[in-house]
mmCIF file of C-alpha atoms in Angstrom:
data_model
loop_
_atom_site.group_PDB
_atom_site.id
_atom_site.type_symbol
_atom_site.label_atom_id
_atom_site.label_comp_id
_atom_site.label_asym_id
_atom_site.label_seq_id
_atom_site.Cartn_x
_atom_site.Cartn_y
_atom_site.Cartn_z
ATOM 1 C CA UNK M 633 -88.330 94.295 1.049
ATOM 2 C CA UNK M 634 -85.462 94.619 3.510
ATOM 3 C CA UNK M 635 -81.907 93.374 3.072
ATOM 4 C CA UNK M 636 -79.130 93.360 5.639
ATOM 5 C CA UNK M 637 -75.463 93.253 4.659
ATOM 6 C CA UNK M 638 -73.163 92.303 7.531
ATOM 7 C CA UNK M 639 -69.688 93.719 7.064
ATOM 8 C CA UNK M 640 -69.282 97.215 5.617
ATOM 9 C CA UNK M 641 -65.876 96.589 4.107
ATOM 10 C CA UNK M 642 -65.192 96.640 0.393
ATOM 11 C CA UNK M 643 -67.340 93.625 -0.519
ATOM 12 C CA UNK M 644 -70.246 94.469 1.787
ATOM 13 C CA UNK M 645 -70.332 98.132 0.803
ATOM 14 C CA UNK M 646 -70.210 97.235 -2.895
ATOM 15 C CA UNK M 647 -73.065 94.764 -2.418
ATOM 16 C CA UNK M 648 -75.141 97.408 -0.614
ATOM 17 C CA UNK M 649 -74.352 99.977 -3.294
ATOM 18 C CA UNK M 650 -75.475 97.659 -6.120
ATOM 19 C CA UNK M 651 -78.634 96.700 -4.205
ATOM 20 C CA UNK M 652 -79.479 100.374 -3.720
ATOM 21 C CA UNK M 653 -78.580 101.527 -7.214
ATOM 22 C CA UNK M 654 -80.666 98.774 -8.806
ATOM 23 C CA UNK M 655 -83.538 99.402 -6.344
ATOM 24 C CA UNK M 656 -83.665 95.721 -5.441
ATOM 25 C CA UNK M 657 -84.959 96.404 -1.922
ATOM 26 C CA UNK M 658 -86.793 99.214 -0.141
ATOM 27 C CA UNK M 659 -84.204 99.312 2.616
ATOM 28 C CA UNK M 660 -80.628 98.111 2.928
ATOM 29 C CA UNK M 661 -79.053 97.929 6.401
ATOM 30 C CA UNK M 662 -75.265 97.818 6.673
ATOM 31 C CA UNK M 663 -73.806 96.401 9.894
ATOM 32 C CA UNK M 664 -70.206 96.558 11.038
ATOM 33 C CA UNK M 665 -68.272 96.130 14.267
ATOM 34 C CA UNK M 666 -66.168 99.264 13.683
ATOM 35 C CA UNK M 667 -67.776 102.334 15.220
ATOM 36 C CA UNK M 668 -69.280 104.686 12.617
ATOM 37 C CA UNK M 669 -67.956 102.689 9.655
ATOM 38 C CA UNK M 670 -71.266 101.260 8.419
ATOM 39 C CA UNK M 671 -73.039 104.540 9.163
ATOM 40 C CA UNK M 672 -70.579 106.427 6.988
ATOM 41 C CA UNK M 673 -70.729 103.962 4.088
ATOM 42 C CA UNK M 674 -74.543 103.885 4.167
ATOM 43 C CA UNK M 675 -74.763 107.676 4.302
ATOM 44 C CA UNK M 676 -72.416 108.004 1.344
ATOM 45 C CA UNK M 677 -74.539 105.570 -0.698
ATOM 46 C CA UNK M 678 -77.733 107.421 0.294
ATOM 47 C CA UNK M 679 -76.259 110.774 -0.743
ATOM 48 C CA UNK M 680 -75.601 109.287 -4.183
ATOM 49 C CA UNK M 681 -79.318 108.547 -4.649
ATOM 50 C CA UNK M 682 -80.222 112.016 -5.994
ATOM 51 C CA UNK M 683 -77.317 111.832 -8.464
ATOM 52 C CA UNK M 684 -78.045 108.378 -9.876
ATOM 53 C CA UNK M 685 -81.784 108.466 -9.200
ATOM 54 C CA UNK M 686 -82.936 105.688 -6.867
ATOM 55 C CA UNK M 687 -85.189 105.391 -3.816
ATOM 56 C CA UNK M 688 -83.648 102.565 -1.798
ATOM 57 C CA UNK M 689 -82.889 103.799 1.707
ATOM 58 C CA UNK M 690 -79.498 102.777 3.078
ATOM 59 C CA UNK M 691 -78.880 102.739 6.827
ATOM 60 C CA UNK M 692 -75.739 101.878 8.772
ATOM 61 C CA UNK M 693 -75.420 100.594 12.344
ATOM 62 C CA UNK M 694 -72.574 99.561 14.629
ATOM 63 C CA UNK M 695 -73.194 96.066 15.985
ATOM 64 C CA UNK M 696 -76.921 96.737 16.554
ATOM 65 C CA UNK M 697 -78.695 93.749 15.074
ATOM 66 C CA UNK M 698 -82.090 94.873 16.379
ATOM 67 C CA UNK M 699 -82.040 97.354 13.485
ATOM 68 C CA UNK M 700 -81.851 94.405 11.074
ATOM 69 C CA UNK M 701 -85.044 92.783 12.402
ATOM 70 C CA UNK M 702 -87.341 91.112 9.872
ATOM 71 C CA UNK M 703 -84.862 91.184 7.010
ATOM 72 C CA UNK M 704 -85.896 89.126 3.999
ATOM 73 C CA UNK M 705 -82.302 88.361 3.005
ATOM 74 C CA UNK M 706 -79.050 88.705 4.956
ATOM 75 C CA UNK M 707 -75.671 88.753 3.205
ATOM 76 C CA UNK M 708 -72.713 87.876 5.456
ATOM 77 C CA UNK M 709 -69.408 89.316 4.271
ATOM 78 C CA UNK M 710 -67.742 89.603 7.688
ATOM 79 C CA UNK M 711 -64.252 88.320 8.278
ATOM 80 C CA UNK M 712 -60.625 89.009 7.550
ATOM 81 C CA UNK M 713 -59.651 89.437 3.891
ATOM 82 C CA UNK M 714 -56.794 87.450 2.454
ATOM 83 C CA UNK M 715 -53.340 89.004 2.410
ATOM 84 C CA UNK M 716 -50.549 88.142 -0.043
ATOM 85 C CA UNK M 717 -49.230 84.643 0.624
ATOM 86 C CA UNK M 718 -52.265 83.690 2.702
ATOM 87 C CA UNK M 719 -54.502 80.835 1.554
ATOM 88 C CA UNK M 720 -58.243 80.820 2.137
ATOM 89 C CA UNK M 721 -57.774 77.943 4.570
ATOM 90 C CA UNK M 722 -55.486 80.072 6.766
ATOM 91 C CA UNK M 723 -58.525 82.176 7.583
ATOM 92 C CA UNK M 724 -60.642 79.341 8.931
ATOM 93 C CA UNK M 725 -60.308 79.729 12.703
ATOM 94 C CA UNK M 726 -60.848 83.483 12.987
ATOM 95 C CA UNK M 727 -63.529 83.781 10.348
ATOM 96 C CA UNK M 728 -65.496 80.766 11.604
ATOM 97 C CA UNK M 729 -65.828 82.479 14.976
ATOM 98 C CA UNK M 730 -66.976 85.693 13.324
ATOM 99 C CA UNK M 731 -69.510 83.960 11.074
ATOM 100 C CA UNK M 732 -70.892 81.948 14.022
ATOM 101 C CA UNK M 733 -71.456 85.075 16.122
ATOM 102 C CA UNK M 734 -73.009 86.978 13.223
ATOM 103 C CA UNK M 735 -75.318 84.110 12.290
ATOM 104 C CA UNK M 736 -76.567 83.816 15.860
ATOM 105 C CA UNK M 737 -77.571 87.492 15.800
ATOM 106 C CA UNK M 738 -79.119 87.215 12.348
ATOM 107 C CA UNK M 739 -81.454 84.335 13.237
ATOM 108 C CA UNK M 740 -82.338 85.992 16.539
ATOM 109 C CA UNK M 741 -83.784 89.050 14.818
ATOM 110 C CA UNK M 742 -84.692 87.649 11.377
ATOM 111 C CA UNK M 743 -85.608 83.965 11.888
ATOM 112 C CA UNK M 744 -87.215 83.733 8.452
ATOM 113 C CA UNK M 745 -84.387 85.349 6.506
ATOM 114 C CA UNK M 746 -82.510 83.700 3.688
ATOM 115 C CA UNK M 747 -78.764 83.823 4.409
ATOM 116 C CA UNK M 748 -76.122 84.270 1.719
ATOM 117 C CA UNK M 749 -72.537 83.689 2.855
ATOM 118 C CA UNK M 750 -69.658 85.492 1.149
ATOM 119 C CA UNK M 751 -66.986 85.211 3.871
ATOM 120 C CA UNK M 752 -63.876 83.130 3.135
ATOM 121 C CA UNK M 753 -62.997 80.297 3.084
ATOM 122 C CA UNK M 754 -66.397 80.277 1.407
ATOM 123 C CA UNK M 755 -67.366 76.607 1.447
ATOM 124 C CA UNK M 756 -66.578 76.018 5.111
ATOM 125 C CA UNK M 757 -68.035 79.382 6.199
ATOM 126 C CA UNK M 758 -71.289 78.321 4.544
ATOM 127 C CA UNK M 759 -71.047 75.118 6.588
ATOM 128 C CA UNK M 760 -70.538 77.174 9.751
ATOM 129 C CA UNK M 761 -73.532 79.427 9.042
ATOM 130 C CA UNK M 762 -75.733 76.432 8.213
ATOM 131 C CA UNK M 763 -74.747 74.644 11.431
ATOM 132 C CA UNK M 764 -75.284 77.732 13.570
ATOM 133 C CA UNK M 765 -78.585 78.835 12.022
ATOM 134 C CA UNK M 766 -80.347 75.473 12.089
ATOM 135 C CA UNK M 767 -82.142 76.521 8.916
ATOM 136 C CA UNK M 768 -82.723 74.178 5.953
ATOM 137 C CA UNK M 769 -80.076 74.154 3.233
ATOM 138 C CA UNK M 770 -82.454 75.939 0.853
ATOM 139 C CA UNK M 771 -82.146 79.047 3.044
ATOM 140 C CA UNK M 772 -78.399 79.087 3.828
ATOM 141 C CA UNK M 773 -75.950 78.966 0.943
ATOM 142 C CA UNK M 774 -72.805 80.587 -0.348
ATOM 143 C CA UNK M 775 -71.863 82.954 -3.154
ATOM 144 C CA UNK M 776 -68.910 81.633 -5.119
ATOM 145 C CA UNK M 777 -70.036 80.117 -8.396
ATOM 146 C CA UNK M 778 -71.464 83.362 -9.756
ATOM 147 C CA UNK M 779 -68.153 85.114 -9.093
ATOM 148 C CA UNK M 780 -66.107 82.263 -10.566
ATOM 149 C CA UNK M 781 -68.264 82.059 -13.698
ATOM 150 C CA UNK M 782 -68.148 85.859 -14.032
ATOM 151 C CA UNK M 783 -64.364 85.744 -14.089
ATOM 152 C CA UNK M 784 -64.408 82.854 -16.549
ATOM 153 C CA UNK M 785 -66.886 84.640 -18.829
ATOM 154 C CA UNK M 786 -64.935 87.903 -18.629
ATOM 155 C CA UNK M 787 -61.713 86.169 -19.674
ATOM 156 C CA UNK M 788 -63.504 84.375 -22.510
ATOM 157 C CA UNK M 789 -65.121 87.603 -23.721
ATOM 158 C CA UNK M 790 -61.692 89.216 -23.830
ATOM 159 C CA UNK M 791 -60.106 86.287 -25.693
ATOM 160 C CA UNK M 792 -62.950 86.020 -28.215
ATOM 161 C CA UNK M 793 -63.533 89.792 -28.475
ATOM 162 C CA UNK M 794 -67.275 89.392 -27.868
ATOM 163 C CA UNK M 795 -69.756 90.757 -25.349
ATOM 164 C CA UNK M 796 -69.693 89.010 -21.967
ATOM 165 C CA UNK M 797 -73.502 89.211 -22.074
ATOM 166 C CA UNK M 798 -73.566 86.448 -24.677
ATOM 167 C CA UNK M 799 -71.456 83.975 -22.706
ATOM 168 C CA UNK M 800 -73.160 81.410 -20.468
ATOM 169 C CA UNK M 801 -71.187 79.014 -18.302
ATOM 170 C CA UNK M 802 -71.314 76.637 -15.348
ATOM 171 C CA UNK M 803 -68.573 75.850 -12.870
ATOM 172 C CA UNK M 804 -68.891 73.458 -9.953
ATOM 173 C CA UNK M 805 -66.998 72.314 -6.875
ATOM 174 C CA UNK M 806 -65.124 74.282 -4.256
ATOM 175 C CA UNK M 807 -64.358 77.975 -4.489
ATOM 176 C CA UNK M 808 -60.786 78.446 -5.621
ATOM 177 C CA UNK M 809 -58.061 76.191 -6.921
ATOM 178 C CA UNK M 810 -60.135 72.985 -6.943
ATOM 179 C CA UNK M 811 -63.127 74.382 -8.821
ATOM 180 C CA UNK M 812 -64.513 72.130 -11.547
ATOM 181 C CA UNK M 813 -64.662 73.782 -14.985
ATOM 182 C CA UNK M 814 -67.311 72.523 -17.384
ATOM 183 C CA UNK M 815 -66.413 73.713 -20.902
ATOM 184 C CA UNK M 816 -69.056 71.330 -22.294
ATOM 185 C CA UNK M 817 -71.676 73.597 -20.737
ATOM 186 C CA UNK M 818 -70.082 76.871 -21.902
ATOM 187 C CA UNK M 819 -71.735 78.648 -24.831
ATOM 188 C CA UNK M 820 -71.317 81.922 -26.690
ATOM 189 C CA UNK M 821 -74.636 83.075 -28.092
ATOM 190 C CA UNK M 822 -75.730 79.445 -27.996
ATOM 191 C CA UNK M 823 -72.580 78.213 -29.800
ATOM 192 C CA UNK M 824 -70.406 75.716 -27.881
ATOM 193 C CA UNK M 825 -67.249 77.541 -26.819
ATOM 194 C CA UNK M 826 -65.102 74.645 -28.056
ATOM 195 C CA UNK M 827 -66.059 75.627 -31.628
ATOM 196 C CA UNK M 828 -64.663 79.120 -31.141
ATOM 197 C CA UNK M 829 -61.439 78.643 -29.200
ATOM 198 C CA UNK M 830 -58.628 76.076 -29.116
ATOM 199 C CA UNK M 831 -58.189 73.649 -26.225
ATOM 200 C CA UNK M 832 -54.850 75.074 -25.076
ATOM 201 C CA UNK M 833 -56.202 78.624 -24.882
ATOM 202 C CA UNK M 834 -59.387 77.452 -23.170
ATOM 203 C CA UNK M 835 -57.387 75.442 -20.632
ATOM 204 C CA UNK M 836 -55.287 78.520 -19.872
ATOM 205 C CA UNK M 837 -58.440 80.577 -19.256
ATOM 206 C CA UNK M 838 -59.837 77.869 -16.980
ATOM 207 C CA UNK M 839 -56.593 77.831 -14.999
ATOM 208 C CA UNK M 840 -56.573 81.629 -14.715
ATOM 209 C CA UNK M 841 -60.147 81.472 -13.420
ATOM 210 C CA UNK M 842 -59.199 78.915 -10.770
ATOM 211 C CA UNK M 843 -56.600 81.290 -9.317
ATOM 212 C CA UNK M 844 -58.580 84.432 -10.158
ATOM 213 C CA UNK M 845 -58.858 85.570 -6.555
ATOM 214 C CA UNK M 846 -55.151 85.081 -5.957
ATOM 215 C CA UNK M 847 -54.286 87.111 -9.056
ATOM 216 C CA UNK M 848 -56.164 90.079 -7.635
ATOM 217 C CA UNK M 849 -54.612 89.678 -4.189
ATOM 218 C CA UNK M 850 -51.153 89.851 -5.773
ATOM 219 C CA UNK M 851 -52.084 92.956 -7.751
ATOM 220 C CA UNK M 852 -53.874 94.881 -4.995
ATOM 221 C CA UNK M 853 -52.600 93.401 -1.750
ATOM 222 C CA UNK M 854 -56.117 92.439 -0.684
ATOM 223 C CA UNK M 855 -59.138 90.503 -1.896
ATOM 224 C CA UNK M 856 -61.415 91.578 -4.738
ATOM 225 C CA UNK M 857 -64.603 93.491 -3.994
ATOM 226 C CA UNK M 858 -66.412 94.907 -7.054
ATOM 227 C CA UNK M 859 -67.219 91.552 -8.670
ATOM 228 C CA UNK M 860 -67.899 89.650 -5.410
ATOM 229 C CA UNK M 861 -70.173 92.405 -4.109
ATOM 230 C CA UNK M 862 -72.110 92.603 -7.367
ATOM 231 C CA UNK M 863 -72.383 88.803 -7.539
ATOM 232 C CA UNK M 864 -73.924 88.660 -4.059
ATOM 233 C CA UNK M 865 -76.359 91.429 -5.026
ATOM 234 C CA UNK M 866 -77.377 89.435 -8.106
ATOM 235 C CA UNK M 867 -78.325 86.522 -5.857
ATOM 236 C CA UNK M 868 -80.392 88.831 -3.645
ATOM 237 C CA UNK M 869 -82.182 90.171 -6.717
ATOM 238 C CA UNK M 870 -83.033 86.673 -7.943
ATOM 239 C CA UNK M 871 -84.564 85.875 -4.549
ATOM 240 C CA UNK M 872 -86.527 89.066 -3.883
ATOM 241 C CA UNK M 873 -87.869 89.301 -7.434
ATOM 242 C CA UNK M 874 -88.508 85.543 -7.622
ATOM 243 C CA UNK M 875 -86.624 85.393 -10.902
ATOM 244 C CA UNK M 876 -85.895 81.658 -10.715
ATOM 245 C CA UNK M 877 -82.437 82.245 -12.168
ATOM 246 C CA UNK M 878 -80.120 79.290 -12.771
ATOM 247 C CA UNK M 879 -76.908 79.992 -10.864
ATOM 248 C CA UNK M 880 -74.067 77.928 -9.429
ATOM 249 C CA UNK M 881 -74.099 78.368 -5.639
ATOM 250 C CA UNK M 882 -72.423 76.681 -2.675
ATOM 251 C CA UNK M 883 -74.877 74.328 -1.000
ATOM 252 C CA UNK M 884 -74.790 71.227 1.161
ATOM 253 C CA UNK M 885 -75.169 68.331 -1.246
ATOM 254 C CA UNK M 886 -77.548 65.669 0.034
ATOM 255 C CA UNK M 887 -77.025 62.815 -2.372
ATOM 256 C CA UNK M 888 -76.702 64.850 -5.555
ATOM 257 C CA UNK M 889 -73.703 63.764 -7.631
ATOM 258 C CA UNK M 890 -73.257 60.908 -5.146
ATOM 259 C CA UNK M 891 -72.066 63.331 -2.431
ATOM 260 C CA UNK M 892 -73.519 63.765 1.051
ATOM 261 C CA UNK M 893 -72.886 66.412 3.686
ATOM 262 C CA UNK M 894 -70.239 68.429 1.839
ATOM 263 C CA UNK M 895 -70.675 72.061 0.762
ATOM 264 C CA UNK M 896 -69.880 72.460 -2.925
ATOM 265 C CA UNK M 897 -70.861 74.668 -5.823
ATOM 266 C CA UNK M 898 -73.672 73.231 -7.936
ATOM 267 C CA UNK M 899 -76.221 74.709 -10.351
ATOM 268 C CA UNK M 900 -79.546 75.576 -8.731
ATOM 269 C CA UNK M 901 -82.754 77.466 -9.427
ATOM 270 C CA UNK M 902 -82.787 80.545 -7.204
ATOM 271 C CA UNK M 903 -86.123 82.154 -6.329
ATOM 272 C CA UNK M 904 -88.268 83.596 -3.566
ATOM 273 C CA UNK M 905 -87.860 80.553 -1.320
ATOM 274 C CA UNK M 906 -84.117 80.519 -1.741
ATOM 275 C CA UNK M 907 -82.907 77.417 -3.519
ATOM 276 C CA UNK M 908 -85.945 76.082 -5.309
ATOM 277 C CA UNK M 909 -84.148 73.107 -6.871
ATOM 278 C CA UNK M 910 -80.673 71.610 -7.188
ATOM 279 C CA UNK M 911 -79.938 70.723 -10.817
ATOM 280 C CA UNK M 912 -78.053 67.464 -11.424
ATOM 281 C CA UNK M 913 -75.976 67.555 -14.578
ATOM 282 C CA UNK M 914 -74.887 64.386 -16.348
ATOM 283 C CA UNK M 915 -71.176 64.672 -15.681
ATOM 284 C CA UNK M 916 -68.684 62.496 -17.522
ATOM 285 C CA UNK M 917 -65.980 60.457 -15.770
ATOM 286 C CA UNK M 918 -63.340 63.184 -15.994
ATOM 287 C CA UNK M 919 -65.687 65.811 -14.547
ATOM 288 C CA UNK M 920 -66.805 63.466 -11.764
ATOM 289 C CA UNK M 921 -63.170 62.776 -10.891
ATOM 290 C CA UNK M 922 -62.466 66.521 -10.620
ATOM 291 C CA UNK M 923 -65.578 66.962 -8.467
ATOM 292 C CA UNK M 924 -64.384 64.188 -6.164
ATOM 293 C CA UNK M 925 -60.997 65.902 -5.798
ATOM 294 C CA UNK M 926 -62.786 69.141 -4.942
ATOM 295 C CA UNK M 927 -65.044 67.317 -2.480
ATOM 296 C CA UNK M 928 -62.009 65.848 -0.713
ATOM 297 C CA UNK M 929 -60.383 69.265 -0.367
ATOM 298 C CA UNK M 930 -63.508 70.919 1.064
ATOM 299 C CA UNK M 931 -64.140 67.968 3.416
ATOM 300 C CA UNK M 932 -60.620 68.354 4.822
ATOM 301 C CA UNK M 933 -61.327 71.987 5.694
ATOM 302 C CA UNK M 934 -64.735 71.071 7.153
ATOM 303 C CA UNK M 935 -63.038 68.425 9.300
ATOM 304 C CA UNK M 936 -60.482 71.008 10.424
ATOM 305 C CA UNK M 937 -63.324 73.270 11.544
ATOM 306 C CA UNK M 938 -64.997 70.378 13.375
ATOM 307 C CA UNK M 939 -61.737 69.574 15.177
ATOM 308 C CA UNK M 940 -61.284 73.226 16.187
ATOM 309 C CA UNK M 941 -64.843 73.302 17.502
ATOM 310 C CA UNK M 942 -64.277 70.148 19.567
ATOM 311 C CA UNK M 943 -60.981 71.463 20.926
ATOM 312 C CA UNK M 944 -62.647 74.694 22.045
ATOM 313 C CA UNK M 945 -65.711 72.980 23.529
#
């Protein structure tokens, strides 16, 4: 199995490192536009192999997509990271151009690859990659829900003083402030979380999750990378090992939840063919209202991208 990670920055390099360490693929190719950057990161990861004990070969290239040919999965992390005071939507114009160019190269050399988008603003960058690739929605989707639920579960584990391994959760909607929390579907060792924590404390955790990326930007001056990179690698693992894991991912909804043509996080079964099935939960009125708010926000950003595209045509 061969995986390409486009963008050798913090997120891309972390993703490649996790893929190699866990021996998820035979070969991982890192691509970056900066001369020697991907080569150096890949070499560093490869030199760690004798220490940790893994066989995955990591290779880095500068803008040479021919080296990525016949990849099974391609993870796109390219783009500018957020800076303090910058919203995800501020990134749309520059990053859309980057994702479009990258996607064109990806499908040229790996027409059968499954594409996972990590670039921000996530929902609209997934839209851009889907438009550019011409591939079915089952093969082009975004990583956001796994990261958001990881943050949510980590905060819950801390508050409850339990292992994060025992916490299962689902979040839906857009990536960021308008995400849709679903405490009804959150369990701790099979126990509904509402039986273990008060509403006020749970609401505070949900709110912290919604601005989780911003919290890290304020602390570090740039976007997170360990958790996002690992989350993308987990998606790759589910695909290559045909695990049929149930994950929330960003996908174009085609009638599910009464929504058409908007890219939102929803629970899916992830396996060798990419998205094997979109799972429709029975949301209550409050949850549906939050999902509609999230849909409206993402649609606004999609429309902004469409208008930019028309203006530049």
